[in-house]
């Protein structure tokens, strides 16, 4: 039997704890982070069969289960019998307190996510005291929160009281925790193995803008030349939609490439031939800005000459007074829209065809092969050839020569983005990459963190 002032070290495991609970004759007060099913079963039996007065404190956090302080099923069993066992909750319980009648046990529980419960304890993990010690603990447990126990000023630890919650709040908290564990079930802590893992704060980005370079498209004039058997050898065999200079000076493409480069500079760090470093957390923002820019570019690109976009302030639309600042002196070199260039090339082709058709009546008839009604009206004097010929040529150029629209001159336009992890080879062995990093660090703002990796502990499930 313990004397009133007796405090002694003890070794506590699952078996000895349950035996201690079963010896109760009047009361049990227990506070633990989590419980096993056997412990809960013992508590319920003590109340139902022996009428033991019981009060149970529990940490309502799901981490108490995930870290191996208790079992998920035990949590459910406690919640069902919450009223019977006077269930209370208190955050971050890590020291186990068990009062049975006039004896108080305090011990350190095993977190099974980090270690297994030892079969043979060589060092005590708790201590037990008699009635005087038990009464002192109960006095503090039952103390009002507004009047914590006063401590001797020589002892550097402040007093503390256990917060009180009503039964409804406690069961609600536990129900929420059970739901979280249901959605994301815990792993058996005894099957976990501790490992060290790293997470890349940065990734390598390699990007490519494809489809914005105009193809040097040649249009075969054979269907037109076949109208002139005698002149065929002396006519142009094909028609170039654009000159090389035209392809370099399309206004929308120039602005788009410039905007992509600006967004790239905002979110990434240039590491030369290795690509660009981008913070993993910034990937979504970066991609959304690129996508928004691409959409605005394509909307304007597909406008027909003279057509106005919904966004009249779009950077892709020529604004008076802005052209010089973007492209220099426009008196020396004019930057045109893609639609303007297509229309200009189409008009030049039509003028060439009209010139060839001059004084070639048989060829004109061949041109009207699918326009018999118009040809009949011209022959009967009901319509003038010069009035209807441009329209017939437009149809011929579109359907027979397949002259492209502005959108046809762009391949599938996109900005491709490929991300790669920074490998050990690059980070620790490649001198060029390490040199590029050092150069970036030397020129970066001191507040910027260029820490490529973050290391942390994790737990691996063993088979």
GROMACS .gro file of C-alpha atoms in nm:
model
  463
    1UNK     CA    1   0.000   0.000   0.000
    2UNK     CA    2   0.127   0.347  -0.090
    3UNK     CA    3   0.195   0.586   0.198
    4UNK     CA    4   0.041   0.938   0.176
    5UNK     CA    5   0.365   1.090   0.057
    6UNK     CA    6   0.483   0.791  -0.143
    7UNK     CA    7   0.593   0.861  -0.501
    8UNK     CA    8   0.770   0.591  -0.689
    9UNK     CA    9   0.880   0.519  -1.044
   10UNK     CA   10   0.689   0.253  -1.237
   11UNK     CA   11   0.691   0.085  -1.578
   12UNK     CA   12   0.361   0.126  -1.761
   13UNK     CA   13   0.245  -0.072  -2.062
   14UNK     CA   14  -0.093  -0.167  -2.208
   15UNK     CA   15  -0.134  -0.473  -1.988
   16UNK     CA   16  -0.047  -0.305  -1.656
   17UNK     CA   17  -0.265  -0.001  -1.736
   18UNK     CA   18  -0.576  -0.216  -1.796
   19UNK     CA   19  -0.506  -0.412  -1.476
   20UNK     CA   20  -0.485  -0.079  -1.289
   21UNK     CA   21  -0.824   0.030  -1.431
   22UNK     CA   22  -0.988  -0.301  -1.342
   23UNK     CA   23  -0.886  -0.257  -0.975
   24UNK     CA   24  -1.103   0.055  -0.939
   25UNK     CA   25  -1.368   0.041  -0.663
   26UNK     CA   26  -1.506   0.399  -0.659
   27UNK     CA   27  -1.375   0.627  -0.931
   28UNK     CA   28  -1.165   0.659  -1.246
   29UNK     CA   29  -1.039   0.984  -1.394
   30UNK     CA   30  -0.826   0.935  -1.704
   31UNK     CA   31  -0.671   1.181  -1.948
   32UNK     CA   32  -0.486   1.050  -2.255
   33UNK     CA   33  -0.421   1.166  -2.610
   34UNK     CA   34  -0.585   0.854  -2.748
   35UNK     CA   35  -0.720   0.517  -2.639
   36UNK     CA   36  -0.708   0.155  -2.750
   37UNK     CA   37  -1.024  -0.048  -2.793
   38UNK     CA   38  -0.930  -0.265  -2.493
   39UNK     CA   39  -0.892   0.041  -2.271
   40UNK     CA   40  -1.231   0.178  -2.377
   41UNK     CA   41  -1.396  -0.161  -2.327
   42UNK     CA   42  -1.252  -0.179  -1.974
   43UNK     CA   43  -1.375   0.171  -1.887
   44UNK     CA   44  -1.728   0.099  -2.011
   45UNK     CA   45  -1.745  -0.232  -1.825
   46UNK     CA   46  -1.630  -0.068  -1.503
   47UNK     CA   47  -1.915   0.184  -1.524
   48UNK     CA   48  -2.188  -0.052  -1.645
   49UNK     CA   49  -2.107  -0.355  -1.428
   50UNK     CA   50  -1.957  -0.202  -1.114
   51UNK     CA   51  -2.108   0.149  -1.114
   52UNK     CA   52  -1.767   0.317  -1.106
   53UNK     CA   53  -1.776   0.697  -1.129
   54UNK     CA   54  -1.583   0.783  -1.448
   55UNK     CA   55  -1.452   1.090  -1.626
   56UNK     CA   56  -1.254   1.059  -1.950
   57UNK     CA   57  -1.042   1.328  -2.116
   58UNK     CA   58  -0.942   1.290  -2.482
   59UNK     CA   59  -0.744   1.488  -2.741
   60UNK     CA   60  -0.998   1.544  -3.025
   61UNK     CA   61  -0.732   1.598  -3.293
   62UNK     CA   62  -0.707   1.339  -3.574
   63UNK     CA   63  -0.328   1.348  -3.529
   64UNK     CA   64  -0.364   1.167  -3.198
   65UNK     CA   65  -0.473   0.863  -3.402
   66UNK     CA   66  -0.236   0.918  -3.693
   67UNK     CA   67   0.066   0.941  -3.464
   68UNK     CA   68  -0.022   0.618  -3.289
   69UNK     CA   69  -0.154   0.741  -2.951
   70UNK     CA   70  -0.485   0.561  -3.004
   71UNK     CA   71  -0.713   0.365  -3.236
   72UNK     CA   72  -0.981   0.500  -3.469
   73UNK     CA   73  -1.241   0.244  -3.357
   74UNK     CA   74  -1.179   0.335  -2.993
   75UNK     CA   75  -1.264   0.694  -3.083
   76UNK     CA   76  -1.600   0.580  -3.222
   77UNK     CA   77  -1.670   0.365  -2.915
   78UNK     CA   78  -1.592   0.658  -2.682
   79UNK     CA   79  -1.826   0.887  -2.873
   80UNK     CA   80  -2.113   0.637  -2.851
   81UNK     CA   81  -2.074   0.612  -2.472
   82UNK     CA   82  -1.982   0.979  -2.420
   83UNK     CA   83  -2.258   1.044  -2.163
   84UNK     CA   84  -2.197   0.725  -1.970
   85UNK     CA   85  -1.826   0.790  -1.918
   86UNK     CA   86  -1.849   1.173  -1.891
   87UNK     CA   87  -1.632   1.234  -2.195
   88UNK     CA   88  -1.438   1.562  -2.213
   89UNK     CA   89  -1.195   1.693  -2.475
   90UNK     CA   90  -0.875   1.892  -2.431
   91UNK     CA   91  -0.632   1.989  -2.706
   92UNK     CA   92  -0.278   1.851  -2.727
   93UNK     CA   93  -0.284   1.601  -2.441
   94UNK     CA   94   0.056   1.433  -2.441
   95UNK     CA   95   0.103   1.335  -2.074
   96UNK     CA   96  -0.123   1.053  -1.957
   97UNK     CA   97  -0.290   1.094  -1.616
   98UNK     CA   98  -0.484   0.805  -1.460
   99UNK     CA   99  -0.651   0.837  -1.121
  100UNK     CA  100  -0.801   0.521  -0.976
  101UNK     CA  101  -0.962   0.567  -0.634
  102UNK     CA  102  -0.691   0.732  -0.418
  103UNK     CA  103  -0.390   0.661  -0.638
  104UNK     CA  104  -0.265   0.870  -0.929
  105UNK     CA  105  -0.052   0.742  -1.217
  106UNK     CA  106   0.135   0.974  -1.452
  107UNK     CA  107   0.325   0.831  -1.746
  108UNK     CA  108   0.449   0.895  -2.098
  109UNK     CA  109   0.258   0.705  -2.368
  110UNK     CA  110   0.427   0.550  -2.669
  111UNK     CA  111   0.365   0.718  -3.007
  112UNK     CA  112   0.352   0.409  -3.227
  113UNK     CA  113   0.427   0.608  -3.541
  114UNK     CA  114   0.781   0.662  -3.409
  115UNK     CA  115   0.848   0.352  -3.201
  116UNK     CA  116   0.699   0.024  -3.090
  117UNK     CA  117   0.594  -0.042  -2.733
  118UNK     CA  118   0.896  -0.205  -2.568
  119UNK     CA  119   0.855  -0.556  -2.431
  120UNK     CA  120   1.106  -0.499  -2.153
  121UNK     CA  121   1.132  -0.145  -2.017
  122UNK     CA  122   1.478  -0.074  -1.876
  123UNK     CA  123   1.393   0.279  -1.761
  124UNK     CA  124   1.069   0.386  -1.590
  125UNK     CA  125   0.819   0.574  -1.806
  126UNK     CA  126   0.592   0.690  -1.524
  127UNK     CA  127   0.539   0.737  -1.153
  128UNK     CA  128   0.254   0.669  -0.912
  129UNK     CA  129   0.153   0.846  -0.593
  130UNK     CA  130  -0.080   0.795  -0.297
  131UNK     CA  131  -0.382   0.982  -0.154
  132UNK     CA  132  -0.215   1.317  -0.075
  133UNK     CA  133  -0.062   1.336  -0.420
  134UNK     CA  134  -0.391   1.228  -0.577
  135UNK     CA  135  -0.590   1.492  -0.389
  136UNK     CA  136  -0.344   1.762  -0.496
  137UNK     CA  137  -0.390   1.663  -0.861
  138UNK     CA  138  -0.769   1.649  -0.834
  139UNK     CA  139  -0.774   1.993  -0.675
  140UNK     CA  140  -0.591   2.135  -0.975
  141UNK     CA  141  -0.796   1.936  -1.231
  142UNK     CA  142  -1.121   2.061  -1.076
  143UNK     CA  143  -0.996   2.418  -1.027
  144UNK     CA  144  -1.174   2.706  -1.197
  145UNK     CA  145  -0.998   2.838  -1.506
  146UNK     CA  146  -1.007   3.189  -1.357
  147UNK     CA  147  -0.825   3.073  -1.043
  148UNK     CA  148  -0.524   2.859  -1.136
  149UNK     CA  149  -0.327   2.704  -0.854
  150UNK     CA  150  -0.062   2.937  -0.716
  151UNK     CA  151   0.292   2.810  -0.745
  152UNK     CA  152   0.596   2.869  -0.528
  153UNK     CA  153   0.793   3.154  -0.684
  154UNK     CA  154   1.107   2.944  -0.665
  155UNK     CA  155   0.957   2.702  -0.922
  156UNK     CA  156   0.987   2.853  -1.271
  157UNK     CA  157   0.674   2.686  -1.413
  158UNK     CA  158   0.343   2.874  -1.428
  159UNK     CA  159   0.025   2.713  -1.300
  160UNK     CA  160  -0.226   2.568  -1.547
  161UNK     CA  161  -0.585   2.447  -1.536
  162UNK     CA  162  -0.760   2.200  -1.763
  163UNK     CA  163  -1.019   2.375  -1.988
  164UNK     CA  164  -1.378   2.259  -1.941
  165UNK     CA  165  -1.612   2.181  -2.232
  166UNK     CA  166  -1.972   2.067  -2.228
  167UNK     CA  167  -2.063   1.718  -2.351
  168UNK     CA  168  -2.226   1.844  -2.671
  169UNK     CA  169  -1.907   2.028  -2.776
  170UNK     CA  170  -1.693   1.724  -2.700
  171UNK     CA  171  -1.906   1.480  -2.903
  172UNK     CA  172  -1.925   1.727  -3.192
  173UNK     CA  173  -1.544   1.759  -3.203
  174UNK     CA  174  -1.498   1.383  -3.194
  175UNK     CA  175  -1.760   1.331  -3.469
  176UNK     CA  176  -1.571   1.576  -3.691
  177UNK     CA  177  -1.245   1.390  -3.625
  178UNK     CA  178  -1.408   1.053  -3.706
  179UNK     CA  179  -1.533   1.200  -4.037
  180UNK     CA  180  -1.183   1.327  -4.127
  181UNK     CA  181  -1.033   0.986  -4.053
  182UNK     CA  182  -1.305   0.824  -4.264
  183UNK     CA  183  -1.217   1.041  -4.564
  184UNK     CA  184  -0.844   0.996  -4.512
  185UNK     CA  185  -0.793   0.672  -4.315
  186UNK     CA  186  -0.488   0.648  -4.089
  187UNK     CA  187  -0.212   0.396  -4.161
  188UNK     CA  188  -0.131   0.136  -3.899
  189UNK     CA  189   0.160   0.305  -3.714
  190UNK     CA  190   0.329  -0.031  -3.654
  191UNK     CA  191   0.369  -0.069  -4.032
  192UNK     CA  192   0.548   0.263  -4.083
  193UNK     CA  193   0.920   0.312  -4.131
  194UNK     CA  194   1.084   0.652  -4.076
  195UNK     CA  195   1.266   0.792  -4.380
  196UNK     CA  196   1.410   1.126  -4.491
  197UNK     CA  197   1.255   1.285  -4.799
  198UNK     CA  198   1.309   1.608  -4.988
  199UNK     CA  199   1.079   1.838  -5.179
  200UNK     CA  200   1.202   2.057  -5.462
  201UNK     CA  201   1.109   2.420  -5.393
  202UNK     CA  202   1.201   2.493  -5.755
  203UNK     CA  203   1.155   2.302  -6.077
  204UNK     CA  204   1.330   2.337  -6.409
  205UNK     CA  205   1.112   2.477  -6.684
  206UNK     CA  206   1.171   2.440  -7.057
  207UNK     CA  207   0.918   2.620  -7.270
  208UNK     CA  208   0.858   2.665  -7.640
  209UNK     CA  209   0.627   2.897  -7.831
  210UNK     CA  210   0.508   2.703  -8.133
  211UNK     CA  211   0.294   2.796  -8.431
  212UNK     CA  212   0.343   3.173  -8.429
  213UNK     CA  213   0.600   3.181  -8.707
  214UNK     CA  214   0.425   3.225  -9.040
  215UNK     CA  215   0.485   2.954  -9.290
  216UNK     CA  216   0.639   3.072  -9.618
  217UNK     CA  217   0.335   2.938  -9.797
  218UNK     CA  218   0.332   2.911 -10.177
  219UNK     CA  219   0.002   2.886 -10.360
  220UNK     CA  220  -0.006   2.683 -10.682
  221UNK     CA  221  -0.152   2.877 -10.975
  222UNK     CA  222  -0.194   2.569 -11.195
  223UNK     CA  223  -0.580   2.582 -11.194
  224UNK     CA  224  -0.558   2.940 -11.321
  225UNK     CA  225  -0.277   2.878 -11.571
  226UNK     CA  226  -0.469   2.588 -11.726
  227UNK     CA  227  -0.712   2.848 -11.860
  228UNK     CA  228  -0.431   2.969 -12.091
  229UNK     CA  229  -0.285   2.667 -12.276
  230UNK     CA  230  -0.079   2.889 -12.509
  231UNK     CA  231   0.060   3.109 -12.230
  232UNK     CA  232   0.106   2.845 -11.960
  233UNK     CA  233   0.486   2.829 -11.982
  234UNK     CA  234   0.521   3.206 -11.941
  235UNK     CA  235   0.294   3.249 -11.637
  236UNK     CA  236   0.384   3.233 -11.270
  237UNK     CA  237   0.374   2.875 -11.145
  238UNK     CA  238   0.297   2.979 -10.786
  239UNK     CA  239   0.221   3.276 -10.569
  240UNK     CA  240   0.406   3.356 -10.246
  241UNK     CA  241   0.157   3.470  -9.985
  242UNK     CA  242   0.422   3.680  -9.803
  243UNK     CA  243   0.771   3.807  -9.845
  244UNK     CA  244   1.036   3.716  -9.585
  245UNK     CA  245   1.021   4.071  -9.451
  246UNK     CA  246   0.643   4.048  -9.410
  247UNK     CA  247   0.676   3.737  -9.197
  248UNK     CA  248   0.919   3.909  -8.960
  249UNK     CA  249   0.702   4.214  -8.905
  250UNK     CA  250   0.359   4.083  -8.813
  251UNK     CA  251   0.253   4.314  -8.532
  252UNK     CA  252   0.051   4.065  -8.321
  253UNK     CA  253   0.328   3.804  -8.320
  254UNK     CA  254   0.589   4.059  -8.216
  255UNK     CA  255   0.378   4.177  -7.922
  256UNK     CA  256   0.286   3.824  -7.815
  257UNK     CA  257   0.647   3.707  -7.802
  258UNK     CA  258   0.738   4.015  -7.603
  259UNK     CA  259   0.456   3.955  -7.353
  260UNK     CA  260   0.549   3.589  -7.307
  261UNK     CA  261   0.907   3.695  -7.232
  262UNK     CA  262   0.778   3.947  -6.973
  263UNK     CA  263   0.568   3.684  -6.794
  264UNK     CA  264   0.864   3.445  -6.803
  265UNK     CA  265   1.086   3.707  -6.640
  266UNK     CA  266   0.826   3.769  -6.371
  267UNK     CA  267   0.809   3.408  -6.252
  268UNK     CA  268   1.137   3.241  -6.345
  269UNK     CA  269   1.515   3.260  -6.312
  270UNK     CA  270   1.729   3.201  -6.619
  271UNK     CA  271   1.987   2.922  -6.575
  272UNK     CA  272   2.116   2.928  -6.931
  273UNK     CA  273   2.116   2.607  -7.131
  274UNK     CA  274   1.941   2.426  -6.845
  275UNK     CA  275   1.624   2.631  -6.892
  276UNK     CA  276   1.452   2.833  -6.621
  277UNK     CA  277   1.397   2.781  -6.249
  278UNK     CA  278   1.043   2.837  -6.129
  279UNK     CA  279   0.907   2.807  -5.776
  280UNK     CA  280   0.679   2.505  -5.755
  281UNK     CA  281   0.414   2.715  -5.583
  282UNK     CA  282   0.411   2.963  -5.875
  283UNK     CA  283   0.343   2.711  -6.154
  284UNK     CA  284  -0.035   2.763  -6.158
  285UNK     CA  285  -0.012   3.143  -6.159
  286UNK     CA  286   0.248   3.134  -6.437
  287UNK     CA  287   0.039   2.902  -6.656
  288UNK     CA  288  -0.278   3.106  -6.603
  289UNK     CA  289  -0.107   3.428  -6.714
  290UNK     CA  290   0.038   3.257  -7.023
  291UNK     CA  291  -0.304   3.110  -7.109
  292UNK     CA  292  -0.476   3.447  -7.067
  293UNK     CA  293  -0.218   3.612  -7.295
  294UNK     CA  294  -0.256   3.339  -7.555
  295UNK     CA  295  -0.635   3.376  -7.561
  296UNK     CA  296  -0.615   3.753  -7.614
  297UNK     CA  297  -0.357   3.703  -7.890
  298UNK     CA  298  -0.570   3.447  -8.078
  299UNK     CA  299  -0.887   3.654  -8.055
  300UNK     CA  300  -0.719   3.950  -8.222
  301UNK     CA  301  -0.530   3.732  -8.469
  302UNK     CA  302  -0.853   3.595  -8.613
  303UNK     CA  303  -1.012   3.937  -8.668
  304UNK     CA  304  -1.088   4.025  -9.027
  305UNK     CA  305  -0.957   4.356  -9.167
  306UNK     CA  306  -1.159   4.642  -9.021
  307UNK     CA  307  -1.321   4.421  -8.756
  308UNK     CA  308  -1.298   4.554  -8.401
  309UNK     CA  309  -1.240   4.332  -8.097
  310UNK     CA  310  -1.462   4.343  -7.788
  311UNK     CA  311  -1.166   4.471  -7.589
  312UNK     CA  312  -1.095   4.801  -7.762
  313UNK     CA  313  -0.796   4.860  -7.531
  314UNK     CA  314  -0.617   4.539  -7.629
  315UNK     CA  315  -0.242   4.582  -7.661
  316UNK     CA  316  -0.267   4.393  -7.990
  317UNK     CA  317  -0.469   4.671  -8.151
  318UNK     CA  318  -0.271   4.965  -8.293
  319UNK     CA  319  -0.318   5.266  -8.069
  320UNK     CA  320  -0.245   5.612  -8.200
  321UNK     CA  321   0.085   5.742  -8.068
  322UNK     CA  322   0.197   5.401  -7.940
  323UNK     CA  323   0.331   5.239  -8.254
  324UNK     CA  324   0.659   5.429  -8.248
  325UNK     CA  325   0.733   5.340  -7.885
  326UNK     CA  326   0.679   4.971  -7.956
  327UNK     CA  327   0.851   4.930  -8.287
  328UNK     CA  328   1.065   5.235  -8.346
  329UNK     CA  329   1.029   5.469  -8.643
  330UNK     CA  330   0.735   5.338  -8.847
  331UNK     CA  331   0.822   5.567  -9.137
  332UNK     CA  332   1.109   5.328  -9.214
  333UNK     CA  333   0.931   4.997  -9.155
  334UNK     CA  334   0.557   4.943  -9.118
  335UNK     CA  335   0.431   4.669  -8.890
  336UNK     CA  336   0.104   4.529  -9.017
  337UNK     CA  337  -0.149   4.293  -8.871
  338UNK     CA  338  -0.173   3.942  -9.007
  339UNK     CA  339  -0.520   4.014  -9.145
  340UNK     CA  340  -0.389   4.319  -9.329
  341UNK     CA  341  -0.104   4.118  -9.483
  342UNK     CA  342  -0.339   3.842  -9.599
  343UNK     CA  343  -0.575   4.093  -9.755
  344UNK     CA  344  -0.287   4.282  -9.919
  345UNK     CA  345  -0.144   3.962 -10.071
  346UNK     CA  346  -0.488   3.848 -10.191
  347UNK     CA  347  -0.554   4.186 -10.354
  348UNK     CA  348  -0.217   4.177 -10.532
  349UNK     CA  349  -0.291   3.826 -10.664
  350UNK     CA  350  -0.631   3.937 -10.794
  351UNK     CA  351  -0.472   4.236 -10.974
  352UNK     CA  352  -0.217   4.001 -11.132
  353UNK     CA  353  -0.493   3.767 -11.252
  354UNK     CA  354  -0.698   4.056 -11.395
  355UNK     CA  355  -0.392   4.170 -11.587
  356UNK     CA  356  -0.337   3.823 -11.734
  357UNK     CA  357  -0.706   3.788 -11.824
  358UNK     CA  358  -0.707   4.110 -12.020
  359UNK     CA  359  -0.786   4.039 -12.389
  360UNK     CA  360  -0.822   3.664 -12.318
  361UNK     CA  361  -1.197   3.600 -12.381
  362UNK     CA  362  -1.163   3.221 -12.394
  363UNK     CA  363  -0.988   3.217 -12.061
  364UNK     CA  364  -1.263   3.435 -11.915
  365UNK     CA  365  -1.521   3.179 -12.025
  366UNK     CA  366  -1.323   2.905 -11.855
  367UNK     CA  367  -1.312   3.112 -11.541
  368UNK     CA  368  -1.696   3.129 -11.547
  369UNK     CA  369  -1.730   2.750 -11.567
  370UNK     CA  370  -1.920   2.741 -11.238
  371UNK     CA  371  -2.086   3.077 -11.291
  372UNK     CA  372  -2.300   3.002 -11.599
  373UNK     CA  373  -2.580   3.239 -11.498
  374UNK     CA  374  -2.343   3.534 -11.464
  375UNK     CA  375  -2.172   3.448 -11.791
  376UNK     CA  376  -2.510   3.439 -11.969
  377UNK     CA  377  -2.600   3.779 -11.825
  378UNK     CA  378  -2.266   3.923 -11.948
  379UNK     CA  379  -2.314   3.774 -12.295
  380UNK     CA  380  -2.669   3.913 -12.316
  381UNK     CA  381  -2.554   4.256 -12.205
  382UNK     CA  382  -2.748   4.240 -11.878
  383UNK     CA  383  -2.427   4.275 -11.674
  384UNK     CA  384  -2.086   4.425 -11.738
  385UNK     CA  385  -1.785   4.194 -11.733
  386UNK     CA  386  -1.572   4.439 -11.535
  387UNK     CA  387  -1.841   4.456 -11.266
  388UNK     CA  388  -1.878   4.082 -11.207
  389UNK     CA  389  -1.522   3.963 -11.281
  390UNK     CA  390  -1.370   4.070 -10.943
  391UNK     CA  391  -1.634   3.870 -10.755
  392UNK     CA  392  -1.583   3.564 -10.973
  393UNK     CA  393  -1.206   3.589 -10.914
  394UNK     CA  394  -1.263   3.609 -10.536
  395UNK     CA  395  -1.458   3.284 -10.551
  396UNK     CA  396  -1.193   3.123 -10.773
  397UNK     CA  397  -0.908   3.235 -10.544
  398UNK     CA  398  -1.086   3.100 -10.236
  399UNK     CA  399  -1.219   2.768 -10.365
  400UNK     CA  400  -0.990   2.673 -10.654
  401UNK     CA  401  -0.657   2.816 -10.538
  402UNK     CA  402  -0.732   2.756 -10.168
  403UNK     CA  403  -0.592   3.093 -10.068
  404UNK     CA  404  -0.545   3.084  -9.690
  405UNK     CA  405  -0.728   3.284  -9.428
  406UNK     CA  406  -0.521   3.450  -9.155
  407UNK     CA  407  -0.590   3.165  -8.911
  408UNK     CA  408  -0.474   2.904  -9.164
  409UNK     CA  409  -0.124   3.051  -9.161
  410UNK     CA  410  -0.075   2.967  -8.795
  411UNK     CA  411  -0.001   2.609  -8.700
  412UNK     CA  412  -0.163   2.489  -8.379
  413UNK     CA  413  -0.052   2.786  -8.170
  414UNK     CA  414   0.055   2.702  -7.818
  415UNK     CA  415   0.310   2.759  -7.546
  416UNK     CA  416   0.441   2.422  -7.432
  417UNK     CA  417   0.578   2.399  -7.078
  418UNK     CA  418   0.774   2.099  -6.955
  419UNK     CA  419   0.880   2.076  -6.591
  420UNK     CA  420   1.165   1.867  -6.452
  421UNK     CA  421   1.291   1.796  -6.102
  422UNK     CA  422   1.635   1.933  -6.024
  423UNK     CA  423   1.842   1.614  -6.015
  424UNK     CA  424   2.127   1.529  -5.778
  425UNK     CA  425   2.356   1.525  -6.080
  426UNK     CA  426   2.276   1.889  -6.159
  427UNK     CA  427   2.262   2.013  -5.802
  428UNK     CA  428   2.579   1.854  -5.668
  429UNK     CA  429   2.799   1.754  -5.963
  430UNK     CA  430   2.733   1.976  -6.266
  431UNK     CA  431   2.975   2.269  -6.235
  432UNK     CA  432   2.795   2.478  -6.499
  433UNK     CA  433   2.462   2.451  -6.318
  434UNK     CA  434   2.621   2.518  -5.979
  435UNK     CA  435   2.794   2.822  -6.129
  436UNK     CA  436   2.465   2.952  -6.270
  437UNK     CA  437   2.305   2.915  -5.926
  438UNK     CA  438   2.587   3.099  -5.753
  439UNK     CA  439   2.560   3.383  -6.004
  440UNK     CA  440   2.185   3.408  -5.941
  441UNK     CA  441   2.238   3.410  -5.563
  442UNK     CA  442   2.498   3.684  -5.585
  443UNK     CA  443   2.267   3.912  -5.782
  444UNK     CA  444   1.940   3.824  -5.605
  445UNK     CA  445   1.766   4.031  -5.343
  446UNK     CA  446   1.879   3.913  -4.995
  447UNK     CA  447   1.513   3.850  -4.909
  448UNK     CA  448   1.480   3.599  -5.195
  449UNK     CA  449   1.532   3.240  -5.089
  450UNK     CA  450   1.706   3.033  -5.356
  451UNK     CA  451   1.697   2.715  -5.151
  452UNK     CA  452   1.631   2.452  -5.417
  453UNK     CA  453   1.532   2.170  -5.178
  454UNK     CA  454   1.360   2.125  -4.843
  455UNK     CA  455   1.435   1.813  -4.640
  456UNK     CA  456   1.196   1.656  -4.388
  457UNK     CA  457   1.116   1.331  -4.211
  458UNK     CA  458   0.842   1.105  -4.343
  459UNK     CA  459   0.706   0.757  -4.283
  460UNK     CA  460   0.700   0.479  -4.539
  461UNK     CA  461   0.446   0.200  -4.522
  462UNK     CA  462   0.618  -0.136  -4.503
  463UNK     CA  463   0.445  -0.365  -4.749
   0.00000   0.00000   0.00000
